[in-house]
PDB file of C-alpha atoms in Angstrom:
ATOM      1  CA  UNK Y 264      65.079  12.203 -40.035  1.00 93.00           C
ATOM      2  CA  UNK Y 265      63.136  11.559 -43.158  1.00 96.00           C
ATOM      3  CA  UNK Y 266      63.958  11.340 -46.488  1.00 98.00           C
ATOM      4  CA  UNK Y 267      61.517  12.006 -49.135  1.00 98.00           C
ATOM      5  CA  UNK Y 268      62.284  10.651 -53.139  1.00 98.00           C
ATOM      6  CA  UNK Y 269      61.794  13.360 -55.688  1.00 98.00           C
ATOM      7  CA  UNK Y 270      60.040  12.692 -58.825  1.00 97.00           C
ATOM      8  CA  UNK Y 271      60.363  15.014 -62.036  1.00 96.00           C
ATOM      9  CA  UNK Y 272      63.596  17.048 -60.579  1.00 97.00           C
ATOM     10  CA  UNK Y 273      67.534  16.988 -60.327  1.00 95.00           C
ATOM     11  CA  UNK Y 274      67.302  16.111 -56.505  1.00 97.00           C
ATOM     12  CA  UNK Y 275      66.849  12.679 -55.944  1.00 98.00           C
ATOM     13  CA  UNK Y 276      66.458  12.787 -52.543  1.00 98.00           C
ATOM     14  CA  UNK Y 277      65.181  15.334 -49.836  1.00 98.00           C
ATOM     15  CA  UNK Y 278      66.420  14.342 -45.840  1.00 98.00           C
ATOM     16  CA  UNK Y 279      64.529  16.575 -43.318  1.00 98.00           C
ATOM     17  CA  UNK Y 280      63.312  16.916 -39.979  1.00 98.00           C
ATOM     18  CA  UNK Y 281      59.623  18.197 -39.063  1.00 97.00           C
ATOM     19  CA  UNK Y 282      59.607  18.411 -35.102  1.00 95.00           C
ATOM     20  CA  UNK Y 283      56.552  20.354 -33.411  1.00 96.00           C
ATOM     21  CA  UNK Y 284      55.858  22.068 -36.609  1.00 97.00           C
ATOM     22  CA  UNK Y 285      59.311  23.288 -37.671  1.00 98.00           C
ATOM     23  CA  UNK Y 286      61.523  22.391 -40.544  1.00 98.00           C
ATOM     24  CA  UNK Y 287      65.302  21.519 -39.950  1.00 98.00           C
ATOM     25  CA  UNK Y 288      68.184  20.142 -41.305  1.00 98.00           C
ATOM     26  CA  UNK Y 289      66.950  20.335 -44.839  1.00 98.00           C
ATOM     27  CA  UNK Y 290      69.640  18.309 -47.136  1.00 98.00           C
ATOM     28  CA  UNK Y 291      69.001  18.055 -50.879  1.00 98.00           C
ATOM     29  CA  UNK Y 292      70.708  14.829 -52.713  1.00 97.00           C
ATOM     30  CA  UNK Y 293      71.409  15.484 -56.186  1.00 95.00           C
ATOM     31  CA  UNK Y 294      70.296  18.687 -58.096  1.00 93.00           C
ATOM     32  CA  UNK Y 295      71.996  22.134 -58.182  1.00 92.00           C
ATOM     33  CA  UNK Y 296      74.328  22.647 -54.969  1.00 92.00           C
ATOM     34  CA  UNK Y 297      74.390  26.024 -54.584  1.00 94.00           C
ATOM     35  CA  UNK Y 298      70.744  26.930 -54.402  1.00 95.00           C
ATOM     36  CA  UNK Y 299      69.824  23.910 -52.931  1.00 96.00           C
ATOM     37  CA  UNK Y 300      72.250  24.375 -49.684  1.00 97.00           C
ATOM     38  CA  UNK Y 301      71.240  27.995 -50.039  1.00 97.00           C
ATOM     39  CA  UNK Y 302      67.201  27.137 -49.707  1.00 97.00           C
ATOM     40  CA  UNK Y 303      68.354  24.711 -47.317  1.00 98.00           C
ATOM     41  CA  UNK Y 304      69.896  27.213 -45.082  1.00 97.00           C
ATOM     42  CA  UNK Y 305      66.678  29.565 -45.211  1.00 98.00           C
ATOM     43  CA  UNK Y 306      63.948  27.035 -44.501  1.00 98.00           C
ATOM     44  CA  UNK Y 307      66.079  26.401 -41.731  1.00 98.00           C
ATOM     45  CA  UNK Y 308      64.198  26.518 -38.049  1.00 98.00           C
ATOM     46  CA  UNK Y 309      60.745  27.966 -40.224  1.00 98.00           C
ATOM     47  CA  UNK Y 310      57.182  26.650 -39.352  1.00 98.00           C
ATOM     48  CA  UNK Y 311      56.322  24.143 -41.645  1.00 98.00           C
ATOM     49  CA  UNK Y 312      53.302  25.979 -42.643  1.00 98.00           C
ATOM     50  CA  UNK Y 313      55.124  28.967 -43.864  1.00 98.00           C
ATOM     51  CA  UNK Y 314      57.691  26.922 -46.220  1.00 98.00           C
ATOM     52  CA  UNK Y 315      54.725  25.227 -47.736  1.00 98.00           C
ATOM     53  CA  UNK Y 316      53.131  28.924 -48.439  1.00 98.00           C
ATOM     54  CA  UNK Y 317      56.169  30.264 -49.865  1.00 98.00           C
ATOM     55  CA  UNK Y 318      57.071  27.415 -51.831  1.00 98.00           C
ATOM     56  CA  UNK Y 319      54.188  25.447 -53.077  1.00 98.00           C
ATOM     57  CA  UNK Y 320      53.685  25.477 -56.796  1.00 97.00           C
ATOM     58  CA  UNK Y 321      57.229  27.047 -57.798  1.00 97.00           C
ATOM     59  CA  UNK Y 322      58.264  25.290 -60.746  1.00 97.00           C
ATOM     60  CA  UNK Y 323      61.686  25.174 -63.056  1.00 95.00           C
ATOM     61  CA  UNK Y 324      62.098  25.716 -66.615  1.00 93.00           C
ATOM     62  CA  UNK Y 325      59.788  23.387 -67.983  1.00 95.00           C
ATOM     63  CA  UNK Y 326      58.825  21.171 -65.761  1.00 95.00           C
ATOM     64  CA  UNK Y 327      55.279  21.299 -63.627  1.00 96.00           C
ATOM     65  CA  UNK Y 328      57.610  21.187 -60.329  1.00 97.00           C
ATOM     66  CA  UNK Y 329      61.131  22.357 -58.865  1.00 97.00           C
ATOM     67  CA  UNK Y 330      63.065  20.817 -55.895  1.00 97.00           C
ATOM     68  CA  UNK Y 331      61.575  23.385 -53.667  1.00 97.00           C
ATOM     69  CA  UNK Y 332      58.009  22.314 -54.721  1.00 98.00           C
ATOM     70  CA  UNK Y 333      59.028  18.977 -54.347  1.00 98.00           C
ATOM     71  CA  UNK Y 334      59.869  19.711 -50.395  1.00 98.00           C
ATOM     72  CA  UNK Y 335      56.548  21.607 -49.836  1.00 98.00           C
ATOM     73  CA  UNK Y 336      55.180  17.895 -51.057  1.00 98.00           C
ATOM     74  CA  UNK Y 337      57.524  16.151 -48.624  1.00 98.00           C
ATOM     75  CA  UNK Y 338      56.379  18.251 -45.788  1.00 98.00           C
ATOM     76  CA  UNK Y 339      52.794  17.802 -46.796  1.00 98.00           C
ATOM     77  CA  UNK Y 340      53.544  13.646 -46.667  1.00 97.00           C
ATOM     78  CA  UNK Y 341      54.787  13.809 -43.188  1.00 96.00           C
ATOM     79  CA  UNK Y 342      52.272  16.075 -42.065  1.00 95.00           C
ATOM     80  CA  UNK Y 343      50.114  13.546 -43.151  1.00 94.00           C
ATOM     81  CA  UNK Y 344      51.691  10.901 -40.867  1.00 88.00           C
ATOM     82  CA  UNK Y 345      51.973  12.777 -37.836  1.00 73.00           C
TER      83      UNK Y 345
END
C-alpha cells in the first residue's frame, strides 16, 4: 500500500496499490466522500496507464488541480519507483 500526500486539494491523503500495472484499492482521506469513493470504485482493477489518460490535468473550481489529478500524480511517483 502507498499513500501519497495531496497538495492544493480537500484530500489529504491518497492510499493505493499499483501491482503489475493495475490500480486497486484506491482510498481518498479527506475531500468530498461521495465522488471520491465513487472515483475510487471506477479506477478500481484499471491499468495504471489508462487512469493517468483519463484523469491527468482535470482540475476543480479554481484551482490548477483536483483530487483525481492529484492521483494521476501519485501513480506517476510510484511508477517512478518501480
Amino acid at each position: 500500500m502507498t499513500t501519497y500526500n495531496t497538495a492544493g486539494v480537500c484530500a489529504k491523503e491518497i492510499d493505493f496499490e499499483l501491482k503489475d500495472g493495475f490500480i486497486t484499492n484506491v482510498r481518498f482521506n479527506g475531500g468530498c466522500p461521495g465522488n471520491l469513493q465513487a472515483i475510487s470504485v471506477l479506477v478500481e482493477g484499471m491499468p495504471a496507464e489508462e487512469v493517468i489518460k483519463k484523469l491527468k490535468g482535470i482540475t476543480c473550481g479554481q484551482k490548477t488541480t483536483s483530487c483525481t489529478d492529484q492521483l494521476v500524480n501519485a501513480i506517476l511517483e510510484q511508477m517512478k519507483k518501480k
